[in-house]
JSON list of C-alpha atoms in Angstrom, two decimals:
[
{"chain": "A", "resi": 1, "resn": "ARG", "atom": "CA", "xyz": [3.48, 17.08, 11.23]},
{"chain": "A", "resi": 2, "resn": "LYS", "atom": "CA", "xyz": [2.03, 14.07, 9.48]},
{"chain": "A", "resi": 3, "resn": "GLU", "atom": "CA", "xyz": [4.03, 10.88, 9.58]},
{"chain": "A", "resi": 4, "resn": "VAL", "atom": "CA", "xyz": [4.38, 10.68, 5.80]},
{"chain": "A", "resi": 5, "resn": "GLU", "atom": "CA", "xyz": [3.50, 13.54, 3.48]},
{"chain": "A", "resi": 6, "resn": "GLN", "atom": "CA", "xyz": [3.33, 13.82, -0.26]},
{"chain": "A", "resi": 7, "resn": "ASP", "atom": "CA", "xyz": [2.30, 16.65, -2.55]},
{"chain": "A", "resi": 8, "resn": "PRO", "atom": "CA", "xyz": [-1.01, 15.35, -3.93]},
{"chain": "A", "resi": 9, "resn": "GLY", "atom": "CA", "xyz": [-0.52, 17.06, -7.28]},
{"chain": "A", "resi": 10, "resn": "PRO", "atom": "CA", "xyz": [-1.63, 16.61, -9.93]},
{"chain": "A", "resi": 11, "resn": "PHE", "atom": "CA", "xyz": [1.62, 17.13, -11.73]},
{"chain": "A", "resi": 12, "resn": "ASN", "atom": "CA", "xyz": [0.84, 17.77, -15.40]},
{"chain": "A", "resi": 13, "resn": "VAL", "atom": "CA", "xyz": [3.99, 17.11, -17.38]},
{"chain": "A", "resi": 14, "resn": "PRO", "atom": "CA", "xyz": [4.57, 16.97, -21.15]},
{"chain": "A", "resi": 15, "resn": "GLU", "atom": "CA", "xyz": [5.72, 13.69, -22.58]},
{"chain": "A", "resi": 16, "resn": "GLY", "atom": "CA", "xyz": [9.50, 13.42, -22.65]},
{"chain": "A", "resi": 17, "resn": "ALA", "atom": "CA", "xyz": [10.03, 15.77, -19.73]},
{"chain": "A", "resi": 18, "resn": "THR", "atom": "CA", "xyz": [11.70, 14.97, -16.44]},
{"chain": "A", "resi": 19, "resn": "VAL", "atom": "CA", "xyz": [9.62, 15.09, -13.30]},
{"chain": "A", "resi": 20, "resn": "ALA", "atom": "CA", "xyz": [10.52, 14.66, -9.65]},
{"chain": "A", "resi": 21, "resn": "PHE", "atom": "CA", "xyz": [8.55, 14.53, -6.46]},
{"chain": "A", "resi": 22, "resn": "ASN", "atom": "CA", "xyz": [9.35, 14.09, -2.83]},
{"chain": "A", "resi": 23, "resn": "CYS", "atom": "CA", "xyz": [7.94, 12.34, 0.17]},
{"chain": "A", "resi": 24, "resn": "THR", "atom": "CA", "xyz": [8.77, 13.58, 3.66]},
{"chain": "A", "resi": 25, "resn": "TYR", "atom": "CA", "xyz": [8.63, 11.49, 6.81]},
{"chain": "A", "resi": 26, "resn": "SER", "atom": "CA", "xyz": [8.57, 12.60, 10.42]},
{"chain": "A", "resi": 27, "resn": "ASN", "atom": "CA", "xyz": [10.25, 9.75, 12.27]},
{"chain": "A", "resi": 28, "resn": "SER", "atom": "CA", "xyz": [14.03, 9.81, 11.98]},
{"chain": "A", "resi": 29, "resn": "ALA", "atom": "CA", "xyz": [14.12, 6.17, 13.01]},
{"chain": "A", "resi": 30, "resn": "SER", "atom": "CA", "xyz": [12.29, 5.06, 9.86]},
{"chain": "A", "resi": 31, "resn": "GLN", "atom": "CA", "xyz": [13.99, 2.05, 8.44]},
{"chain": "A", "resi": 32, "resn": "SER", "atom": "CA", "xyz": [12.83, 1.12, 4.96]},
{"chain": "A", "resi": 33, "resn": "PHE", "atom": "CA", "xyz": [11.39, 3.06, 2.07]},
{"chain": "A", "resi": 34, "resn": "PHE", "atom": "CA", "xyz": [9.60, 2.18, -1.13]},
{"chain": "A", "resi": 35, "resn": "TRP", "atom": "CA", "xyz": [7.85, 3.78, -4.06]},
{"chain": "A", "resi": 36, "resn": "TYR", "atom": "CA", "xyz": [4.67, 2.17, -5.33]},
{"chain": "A", "resi": 37, "resn": "ARG", "atom": "CA", "xyz": [2.66, 3.01, -8.40]},
{"chain": "A", "resi": 38, "resn": "GLN", "atom": "CA", "xyz": [-1.12, 2.84, -8.44]},
{"chain": "A", "resi": 39, "resn": "ASP", "atom": "CA", "xyz": [-3.20, 3.13, -11.58]},
{"chain": "A", "resi": 40, "resn": "CYS", "atom": "CA", "xyz": [-6.78, 4.32, -11.38]},
{"chain": "A", "resi": 41, "resn": "ARG", "atom": "CA", "xyz": [-8.99, 1.69, -9.73]},
{"chain": "A", "resi": 42, "resn": "LYS", "atom": "CA", "xyz": [-6.10, -0.77, -9.52]},
{"chain": "A", "resi": 43, "resn": "GLU", "atom": "CA", "xyz": [-3.94, -2.16, -6.74]},
{"chain": "A", "resi": 44, "resn": "PRO", "atom": "CA", "xyz": [-0.62, -0.57, -5.70]},
{"chain": "A", "resi": 45, "resn": "LYS", "atom": "CA", "xyz": [2.36, -2.17, -7.37]},
{"chain": "A", "resi": 46, "resn": "LEU", "atom": "CA", "xyz": [5.94, -1.95, -6.21]},
{"chain": "A", "resi": 47, "resn": "LEU", "atom": "CA", "xyz": [7.94, 0.41, -8.37]},
{"chain": "A", "resi": 48, "resn": "MET", "atom": "CA", "xyz": [11.22, 0.33, -6.51]},
{"chain": "A", "resi": 49, "resn": "SER", "atom": "CA", "xyz": [12.85, 0.14, -3.13]},
{"chain": "A", "resi": 50, "resn": "VAL", "atom": "CA", "xyz": [14.84, 3.14, -1.95]},
{"chain": "A", "resi": 51, "resn": "TYR", "atom": "CA", "xyz": [18.36, 2.50, -0.75]},
{"chain": "A", "resi": 52, "resn": "SER", "atom": "CA", "xyz": [20.57, 4.78, 1.29]},
{"chain": "A", "resi": 53, "resn": "SER", "atom": "CA", "xyz": [23.04, 5.22, -1.56]},
{"chain": "A", "resi": 54, "resn": "GLY", "atom": "CA", "xyz": [20.30, 5.95, -4.08]},
{"chain": "A", "resi": 55, "resn": "ASN", "atom": "CA", "xyz": [19.28, 3.58, -6.82]},
{"chain": "A", "resi": 56, "resn": "GLU", "atom": "CA", "xyz": [18.23, 3.64, -10.42]},
{"chain": "A", "resi": 57, "resn": "ASP", "atom": "CA", "xyz": [16.00, 1.43, -12.50]},
{"chain": "A", "resi": 58, "resn": "GLY", "atom": "CA", "xyz": [15.89, 2.48, -16.12]},
{"chain": "A", "resi": 59, "resn": "ARG", "atom": "CA", "xyz": [14.28, 5.91, -16.29]},
{"chain": "A", "resi": 60, "resn": "PHE", "atom": "CA", "xyz": [13.52, 5.93, -12.58]},
{"chain": "A", "resi": 61, "resn": "THR", "atom": "CA", "xyz": [15.86, 7.13, -9.83]},
{"chain": "A", "resi": 62, "resn": "ALA", "atom": "CA", "xyz": [15.09, 6.96, -6.14]},
{"chain": "A", "resi": 63, "resn": "GLN", "atom": "CA", "xyz": [17.02, 8.77, -3.45]},
{"chain": "A", "resi": 64, "resn": "LEU", "atom": "CA", "xyz": [16.96, 8.94, 0.31]},
{"chain": "A", "resi": 65, "resn": "ASN", "atom": "CA", "xyz": [17.99, 11.98, 2.32]},
{"chain": "A", "resi": 66, "resn": "ARG", "atom": "CA", "xyz": [18.06, 10.94, 5.96]},
{"chain": "A", "resi": 67, "resn": "ALA", "atom": "CA", "xyz": [19.32, 14.30, 7.20]},
{"chain": "A", "resi": 68, "resn": "SER", "atom": "CA", "xyz": [16.31, 16.11, 5.77]},
{"chain": "A", "resi": 69, "resn": "GLN", "atom": "CA", "xyz": [14.00, 13.10, 6.14]},
{"chain": "A", "resi": 70, "resn": "TYR", "atom": "CA", "xyz": [12.67, 12.73, 2.65]},
{"chain": "A", "resi": 71, "resn": "ILE", "atom": "CA", "xyz": [12.79, 10.35, -0.26]},
{"chain": "A", "resi": 72, "resn": "SER", "atom": "CA", "xyz": [12.51, 11.37, -3.86]},
{"chain": "A", "resi": 73, "resn": "LEU", "atom": "CA", "xyz": [11.53, 9.83, -7.16]},
{"chain": "A", "resi": 74, "resn": "LEU", "atom": "CA", "xyz": [12.84, 11.14, -10.47]},
{"chain": "A", "resi": 75, "resn": "ILE", "atom": "CA", "xyz": [11.35, 10.05, -13.77]},
{"chain": "A", "resi": 76, "resn": "ARG", "atom": "CA", "xyz": [13.31, 10.88, -16.92]},
{"chain": "A", "resi": 77, "resn": "ASP", "atom": "CA", "xyz": [11.97, 10.91, -20.47]},
{"chain": "A", "resi": 78, "resn": "SER", "atom": "CA", "xyz": [8.43, 10.51, -19.19]},
{"chain": "A", "resi": 79, "resn": "LYS", "atom": "CA", "xyz": [5.98, 8.35, -21.14]},
{"chain": "A", "resi": 80, "resn": "LEU", "atom": "CA", "xyz": [2.22, 8.53, -21.38]},
{"chain": "A", "resi": 81, "resn": "SER", "atom": "CA", "xyz": [2.16, 5.21, -19.55]},
{"chain": "A", "resi": 82, "resn": "ASP", "atom": "CA", "xyz": [3.81, 6.81, -16.52]},
{"chain": "A", "resi": 83, "resn": "SER", "atom": "CA", "xyz": [0.51, 8.54, -15.72]},
{"chain": "A", "resi": 84, "resn": "ALA", "atom": "CA", "xyz": [-0.50, 7.15, -12.34]},
{"chain": "A", "resi": 85, "resn": "THR", "atom": "CA", "xyz": [-0.49, 7.92, -8.64]},
{"chain": "A", "resi": 86, "resn": "TYR", "atom": "CA", "xyz": [2.84, 7.36, -6.91]},
{"chain": "A", "resi": 87, "resn": "LEU", "atom": "CA", "xyz": [2.75, 6.28, -3.29]},
{"chain": "A", "resi": 88, "resn": "CYS", "atom": "CA", "xyz": [5.66, 6.42, -0.92]},
{"chain": "A", "resi": 89, "resn": "VAL", "atom": "CA", "xyz": [5.81, 3.84, 1.83]},
{"chain": "A", "resi": 90, "resn": "VAL", "atom": "CA", "xyz": [7.82, 4.13, 5.02]},
{"chain": "A", "resi": 91, "resn": "TYR", "atom": "CA", "xyz": [8.51, 1.36, 7.49]},
{"chain": "A", "resi": 92, "resn": "GLN", "atom": "CA", "xyz": [9.20, 2.42, 11.05]},
{"chain": "A", "resi": 93, "resn": "ASP", "atom": "CA", "xyz": [9.30, 0.24, 14.15]},
{"chain": "A", "resi": 94, "resn": "ASP", "atom": "CA", "xyz": [6.08, -1.75, 13.98]},
{"chain": "A", "resi": 95, "resn": "LYS", "atom": "CA", "xyz": [4.28, 0.41, 11.44]},
{"chain": "A", "resi": 96, "resn": "ILE", "atom": "CA", "xyz": [4.02, 0.50, 7.70]},
{"chain": "A", "resi": 97, "resn": "ILE", "atom": "CA", "xyz": [2.89, 3.95, 6.62]},
{"chain": "A", "resi": 98, "resn": "PHE", "atom": "CA", "xyz": [1.61, 4.87, 3.18]},
{"chain": "A", "resi": 99, "resn": "GLY", "atom": "CA", "xyz": [1.61, 8.38, 1.84]},
{"chain": "A", "resi": 100, "resn": "LYS", "atom": "CA", "xyz": [-1.61, 9.53, 0.20]},
{"chain": "A", "resi": 101, "resn": "GLY", "atom": "CA", "xyz": [0.07, 9.63, -3.17]},
{"chain": "A", "resi": 102, "resn": "THR", "atom": "CA", "xyz": [1.10, 12.11, -5.85]},
{"chain": "A", "resi": 103, "resn": "ARG", "atom": "CA", "xyz": [-0.92, 12.12, -9.05]},
{"chain": "A", "resi": 104, "resn": "LEU", "atom": "CA", "xyz": [1.06, 12.39, -12.25]},
{"chain": "A", "resi": 105, "resn": "HIS", "atom": "CA", "xyz": [-0.47, 13.15, -15.66]},
{"chain": "A", "resi": 106, "resn": "ILE", "atom": "CA", "xyz": [1.78, 12.89, -18.67]},
{"chain": "A", "resi": 107, "resn": "LEU", "atom": "CA", "xyz": [0.45, 15.07, -21.48]},
{"chain": "A", "resi": 108, "resn": "PRO", "atom": "CA", "xyz": [0.87, 14.12, -25.15]},
{"chain": "B", "resi": 1, "resn": "ASN", "atom": "CA", "xyz": [1.63, -17.64, -10.56]},
{"chain": "B", "resi": 2, "resn": "ALA", "atom": "CA", "xyz": [-1.51, -16.05, -9.10]},
{"chain": "B", "resi": 3, "resn": "GLY", "atom": "CA", "xyz": [0.21, -14.05, -6.32]},
{"chain": "B", "resi": 4, "resn": "VAL", "atom": "CA", "xyz": [-2.46, -12.51, -4.12]},
{"chain": "B", "resi": 5, "resn": "THR", "atom": "CA", "xyz": [-6.08, -13.23, -5.02]},
{"chain": "B", "resi": 6, "resn": "GLN", "atom": "CA", "xyz": [-9.08, -11.50, -3.51]},
{"chain": "B", "resi": 7, "resn": "THR", "atom": "CA", "xyz": [-12.69, -12.61, -3.70]},
{"chain": "B", "resi": 8, "resn": "PRO", "atom": "CA", "xyz": [-15.16, -11.23, -4.42]},
{"chain": "B", "resi": 9, "resn": "LYS", "atom": "CA", "xyz": [-14.18, -8.37, -6.72]},
{"chain": "B", "resi": 10, "resn": "PHE", "atom": "CA", "xyz": [-17.39, -6.43, -6.12]},
{"chain": "B", "resi": 11, "resn": "ARG", "atom": "CA", "xyz": [-20.21, -6.60, -3.60]},
{"chain": "B", "resi": 12, "resn": "VAL", "atom": "CA", "xyz": [-23.18, -4.50, -2.62]},
{"chain": "B", "resi": 13, "resn": "LEU", "atom": "CA", "xyz": [-24.59, -4.98, 0.85]},
{"chain": "B", "resi": 14, "resn": "LYS", "atom": "CA", "xyz": [-27.42, -3.52, 2.85]},
{"chain": "B", "resi": 15, "resn": "THR", "atom": "CA", "xyz": [-26.75, -1.93, 6.21]},
{"chain": "B", "resi": 16, "resn": "GLY", "atom": "CA", "xyz": [-26.60, -4.58, 8.90]},
{"chain": "B", "resi": 17, "resn": "GLN", "atom": "CA", "xyz": [-25.70, -7.47, 6.62]},
{"chain": "B", "resi": 18, "resn": "SER", "atom": "CA", "xyz": [-22.58, -9.48, 7.20]},
{"chain": "B", "resi": 19, "resn": "MET", "atom": "CA", "xyz": [-20.00, -10.77, 4.79]},
{"chain": "B", "resi": 20, "resn": "THR", "atom": "CA", "xyz": [-16.49, -12.17, 4.54]},
{"chain": "B", "resi": 21, "resn": "LEU", "atom": "CA", "xyz": [-13.78, -11.14, 2.14]},
{"chain": "B", "resi": 22, "resn": "LEU", "atom": "CA", "xyz": [-11.23, -13.78, 1.26]},
{"chain": "B", "resi": 23, "resn": "CYS", "atom": "CA", "xyz": [-7.57, -13.22, 0.50]},
{"chain": "B", "resi": 24, "resn": "ALA", "atom": "CA", "xyz": [-5.37, -16.06, -0.72]},
{"chain": "B", "resi": 25, "resn": "GLN", "atom": "CA", "xyz": [-1.67, -15.98, -1.52]},
{"chain": "B", "resi": 26, "resn": "ASP", "atom": "CA", "xyz": [0.48, -18.65, -3.10]},
{"chain": "B", "resi": 27, "resn": "MET", "atom": "CA", "xyz": [3.90, -17.17, -2.32]},
{"chain": "B", "resi": 28, "resn": "ASN", "atom": "CA", "xyz": [4.30, -18.83, 1.08]},
{"chain": "B", "resi": 29, "resn": "HIS", "atom": "CA", "xyz": [4.44, -15.41, 2.73]},
{"chain": "B", "resi": 30, "resn": "GLU", "atom": "CA", "xyz": [4.26, -15.23, 6.49]},
{"chain": "B", "resi": 31, "resn": "TYR", "atom": "CA", "xyz": [2.67, -11.80, 6.73]},
{"chain": "B", "resi": 32, "resn": "MET", "atom": "CA", "xyz": [-0.71, -10.75, 5.43]},
{"chain": "B", "resi": 33, "resn": "TYR", "atom": "CA", "xyz": [-2.60, -7.48, 5.67]},
{"chain": "B", "resi": 34, "resn": "TRP", "atom": "CA", "xyz": [-5.98, -5.93, 5.04]},
{"chain": "B", "resi": 35, "resn": "TYR", "atom": "CA", "xyz": [-6.23, -2.28, 3.99]},
{"chain": "B", "resi": 36, "resn": "ARG", "atom": "CA", "xyz": [-9.02, 0.01, 3.01]},
{"chain": "B", "resi": 37, "resn": "GLN", "atom": "CA", "xyz": [-8.59, 2.89, 0.60]},
{"chain": "B", "resi": 38, "resn": "ASP", "atom": "CA", "xyz": [-10.90, 5.87, 0.51]},
{"chain": "B", "resi": 39, "resn": "PRO", "atom": "CA", "xyz": [-10.65, 9.04, -1.59]},
{"chain": "B", "resi": 40, "resn": "GLY", "atom": "CA", "xyz": [-8.31, 11.54, 0.03]},
{"chain": "B", "resi": 41, "resn": "MET", "atom": "CA", "xyz": [-7.41, 9.12, 2.84]},
{"chain": "B", "resi": 42, "resn": "GLY", "atom": "CA", "xyz": [-4.80, 6.88, 1.29]},
{"chain": "B", "resi": 43, "resn": "LEU", "atom": "CA", "xyz": [-4.34, 3.29, 2.36]},
{"chain": "B", "resi": 44, "resn": "ARG", "atom": "CA", "xyz": [-5.20, 2.53, 5.95]},
{"chain": "B", "resi": 45, "resn": "LEU", "atom": "CA", "xyz": [-4.31, -0.72, 7.68]},
{"chain": "B", "resi": 46, "resn": "ILE", "atom": "CA", "xyz": [-7.28, -2.55, 9.21]},
{"chain": "B", "resi": 47, "resn": "HIS", "atom": "CA", "xyz": [-5.73, -5.73, 10.58]},
{"chain": "B", "resi": 48, "resn": "TYR", "atom": "CA", "xyz": [-2.68, -7.79, 9.85]},
{"chain": "B", "resi": 49, "resn": "SER", "atom": "CA", "xyz": [-1.23, -11.20, 10.61]},
{"chain": "B", "resi": 50, "resn": "VAL", "atom": "CA", "xyz": [2.36, -12.22, 11.20]},
{"chain": "B", "resi": 51, "resn": "GLY", "atom": "CA", "xyz": [1.67, -15.91, 10.88]},
{"chain": "B", "resi": 52, "resn": "GLU", "atom": "CA", "xyz": [-0.89, -18.69, 10.87]},
{"chain": "B", "resi": 53, "resn": "GLY", "atom": "CA", "xyz": [-3.19, -18.40, 13.85]},
{"chain": "B", "resi": 54, "resn": "THR", "atom": "CA", "xyz": [-2.15, -14.85, 14.77]},
{"chain": "B", "resi": 55, "resn": "THR", "atom": "CA", "xyz": [-3.79, -11.50, 14.05]},
{"chain": "B", "resi": 56, "resn": "ALA", "atom": "CA", "xyz": [-3.25, -7.94, 15.20]},
{"chain": "B", "resi": 57, "resn": "LYS", "atom": "CA", "xyz": [-5.08, -4.63, 14.95]},
{"chain": "B", "resi": 58, "resn": "GLY", "atom": "CA", "xyz": [-4.01, -1.97, 12.55]},
{"chain": "B", "resi": 59, "resn": "GLU", "atom": "CA", "xyz": [-4.95, 1.67, 12.31]},
{"chain": "B", "resi": 60, "resn": "VAL", "atom": "CA", "xyz": [-8.72, 1.29, 11.73]},
{"chain": "B", "resi": 61, "resn": "PRO", "atom": "CA", "xyz": [-9.85, -2.09, 13.14]},
{"chain": "B", "resi": 62, "resn": "ASP", "atom": "CA", "xyz": [-13.29, -1.18, 14.48]},
{"chain": "B", "resi": 63, "resn": "GLY", "atom": "CA", "xyz": [-16.18, -2.97, 12.81]},
{"chain": "B", "resi": 64, "resn": "TYR", "atom": "CA", "xyz": [-13.95, -5.67, 11.31]},
{"chain": "B", "resi": 65, "resn": "ASN", "atom": "CA", "xyz": [-12.71, -9.06, 12.38]},
{"chain": "B", "resi": 66, "resn": "VAL", "atom": "CA", "xyz": [-10.09, -11.28, 10.80]},
{"chain": "B", "resi": 67, "resn": "SER", "atom": "CA", "xyz": [-8.92, -14.85, 10.91]},
{"chain": "B", "resi": 68, "resn": "ARG", "atom": "CA", "xyz": [-5.80, -16.64, 9.67]},
{"chain": "B", "resi": 69, "resn": "LEU", "atom": "CA", "xyz": [-6.56, -20.32, 10.07]},
{"chain": "B", "resi": 70, "resn": "LYS", "atom": "CA", "xyz": [-4.31, -21.29, 7.18]},
{"chain": "B", "resi": 71, "resn": "LYS", "atom": "CA", "xyz": [-1.06, -19.65, 6.21]},
{"chain": "B", "resi": 72, "resn": "GLN", "atom": "CA", "xyz": [-2.22, -18.92, 2.68]},
{"chain": "B", "resi": 73, "resn": "ASN", "atom": "CA", "xyz": [-5.59, -17.38, 3.60]},
{"chain": "B", "resi": 74, "resn": "PHE", "atom": "CA", "xyz": [-6.55, -14.23, 5.46]},
{"chain": "B", "resi": 75, "resn": "LEU", "atom": "CA", "xyz": [-10.24, -13.51, 5.93]},
{"chain": "B", "resi": 76, "resn": "LEU", "atom": "CA", "xyz": [-11.79, -10.13, 6.66]},
{"chain": "B", "resi": 77, "resn": "GLY", "atom": "CA", "xyz": [-15.26, -10.13, 8.17]},
{"chain": "B", "resi": 78, "resn": "LEU", "atom": "CA", "xyz": [-17.86, -7.43, 8.54]},
{"chain": "B", "resi": 79, "resn": "GLU", "atom": "CA", "xyz": [-20.37, -8.55, 11.14]},
{"chain": "B", "resi": 80, "resn": "SER", "atom": "CA", "xyz": [-22.86, -5.71, 10.66]},
{"chain": "B", "resi": 81, "resn": "ALA", "atom": "CA", "xyz": [-22.05, -3.60, 7.65]},
{"chain": "B", "resi": 82, "resn": "ALA", "atom": "CA", "xyz": [-22.37, 0.17, 7.88]},
{"chain": "B", "resi": 83, "resn": "PRO", "atom": "CA", "xyz": [-22.33, 2.78, 5.08]},
{"chain": "B", "resi": 84, "resn": "SER", "atom": "CA", "xyz": [-19.02, 4.11, 6.48]},
{"chain": "B", "resi": 85, "resn": "GLN", "atom": "CA", "xyz": [-17.46, 0.82, 5.45]},
{"chain": "B", "resi": 86, "resn": "THR", "atom": "CA", "xyz": [-18.08, 1.53, 1.78]},
{"chain": "B", "resi": 87, "resn": "SER", "atom": "CA", "xyz": [-14.58, 1.42, 0.39]},
{"chain": "B", "resi": 88, "resn": "VAL", "atom": "CA", "xyz": [-12.07, -0.42, -1.73]},
{"chain": "B", "resi": 89, "resn": "TYR", "atom": "CA", "xyz": [-10.38, -3.17, 0.26]},
{"chain": "B", "resi": 90, "resn": "PHE", "atom": "CA", "xyz": [-6.92, -4.42, -0.57]},
{"chain": "B", "resi": 91, "resn": "CYS", "atom": "CA", "xyz": [-5.18, -7.46, 0.77]},
{"chain": "B", "resi": 92, "resn": "ALA", "atom": "CA", "xyz": [-1.40, -7.72, 0.75]},
{"chain": "B", "resi": 93, "resn": "SER", "atom": "CA", "xyz": [1.26, -10.21, 1.76]},
{"chain": "B", "resi": 94, "resn": "SER", "atom": "CA", "xyz": [4.97, -10.11, 2.40]},
{"chain": "B", "resi": 95, "resn": "PRO", "atom": "CA", "xyz": [7.75, -12.44, 3.54]},
{"chain": "B", "resi": 96, "resn": "ASN", "atom": "CA", "xyz": [8.65, -12.80, 7.20]},
{"chain": "B", "resi": 97, "resn": "PHE", "atom": "CA", "xyz": [10.94, -9.88, 7.77]},
{"chain": "B", "resi": 98, "resn": "LEU", "atom": "CA", "xyz": [10.05, -8.51, 11.17]},
{"chain": "B", "resi": 99, "resn": "ARG", "atom": "CA", "xyz": [13.17, -8.60, 13.21]},
{"chain": "B", "resi": 100, "resn": "GLN", "atom": "CA", "xyz": [14.34, -7.00, 16.38]},
{"chain": "B", "resi": 101, "resn": "GLY", "atom": "CA", "xyz": [14.12, -3.26, 16.03]},
{"chain": "B", "resi": 102, "resn": "GLY", "atom": "CA", "xyz": [11.40, -3.25, 13.45]},
{"chain": "B", "resi": 103, "resn": "TRP", "atom": "CA", "xyz": [10.56, -4.15, 9.89]},
{"chain": "B", "resi": 104, "resn": "GLY", "atom": "CA", "xyz": [13.06, -5.24, 7.30]},
{"chain": "B", "resi": 105, "resn": "ASN", "atom": "CA", "xyz": [13.03, -4.18, 3.70]},
{"chain": "B", "resi": 106, "resn": "GLN", "atom": "CA", "xyz": [10.70, -6.67, 2.05]},
{"chain": "B", "resi": 107, "resn": "PRO", "atom": "CA", "xyz": [7.89, -4.97, 0.12]},
{"chain": "B", "resi": 108, "resn": "GLN", "atom": "CA", "xyz": [4.27, -6.00, 0.10]},
{"chain": "B", "resi": 109, "resn": "HIS", "atom": "CA", "xyz": [2.42, -7.62, -2.77]},
{"chain": "B", "resi": 110, "resn": "PHE", "atom": "CA", "xyz": [-1.17, -6.55, -3.25]},
{"chain": "B", "resi": 111, "resn": "GLY", "atom": "CA", "xyz": [-4.31, -8.23, -4.51]},
{"chain": "B", "resi": 112, "resn": "ASP", "atom": "CA", "xyz": [-6.40, -6.38, -7.07]},
{"chain": "B", "resi": 113, "resn": "GLY", "atom": "CA", "xyz": [-8.98, -5.19, -4.58]},
{"chain": "B", "resi": 114, "resn": "THR", "atom": "CA", "xyz": [-12.60, -5.65, -3.57]},
{"chain": "B", "resi": 115, "resn": "ARG", "atom": "CA", "xyz": [-15.05, -2.82, -4.16]},
{"chain": "B", "resi": 116, "resn": "LEU", "atom": "CA", "xyz": [-17.65, -2.89, -1.40]},
{"chain": "B", "resi": 117, "resn": "SER", "atom": "CA", "xyz": [-20.71, -0.67, -1.28]},
{"chain": "B", "resi": 118, "resn": "ILE", "atom": "CA", "xyz": [-22.98, -0.54, 1.76]},
{"chain": "B", "resi": 119, "resn": "LEU", "atom": "CA", "xyz": [-26.40, 0.91, 1.14]}
]
């Protein structure tokens, strides 16, 4: 099992819809979790941290399920500008591990 | 506030040539990192530094060297470029958060990348 896995997509979603994707991790001792957004040919940018109790930032909700070892990102009322690749990042011991990303296309 | 700045933005090299990529950050971060990103491979850590004068190997260090002579700068060197090193290189920095038991919860801040082609 890979250390961090994401469905590569692409997810093609109509504007205004809700979309969710997960990121699974293999090491139960993983300590910190983040979602980054990366636009085509651009650098990754922090979208949000993921806290144990779950957290929300506007239309975005992040959740952590330690028992099943995954984090999730939910986007409500999706906008065309949400089209990007979403990377999950897991910190464990002395490693920072990036998922390969999930591509999201919001369709007009 | 510039954040993390990478130079150059683009470069084309011939096999065997050498070059240095520069990363500079103005956030007083202790930690700095160099990644490469290739299609289908995601971000892979090349080398990182936990403070001025210190460096450590990441996941894919072969063919690269680094130096951190000043806290704000982290240099990535290719001594003899190979076509396999064609990639997009990202530098990142983060605050000092490594504590006993592993990393804390401070995210990384990325530069806007260097596109390097080796012919």
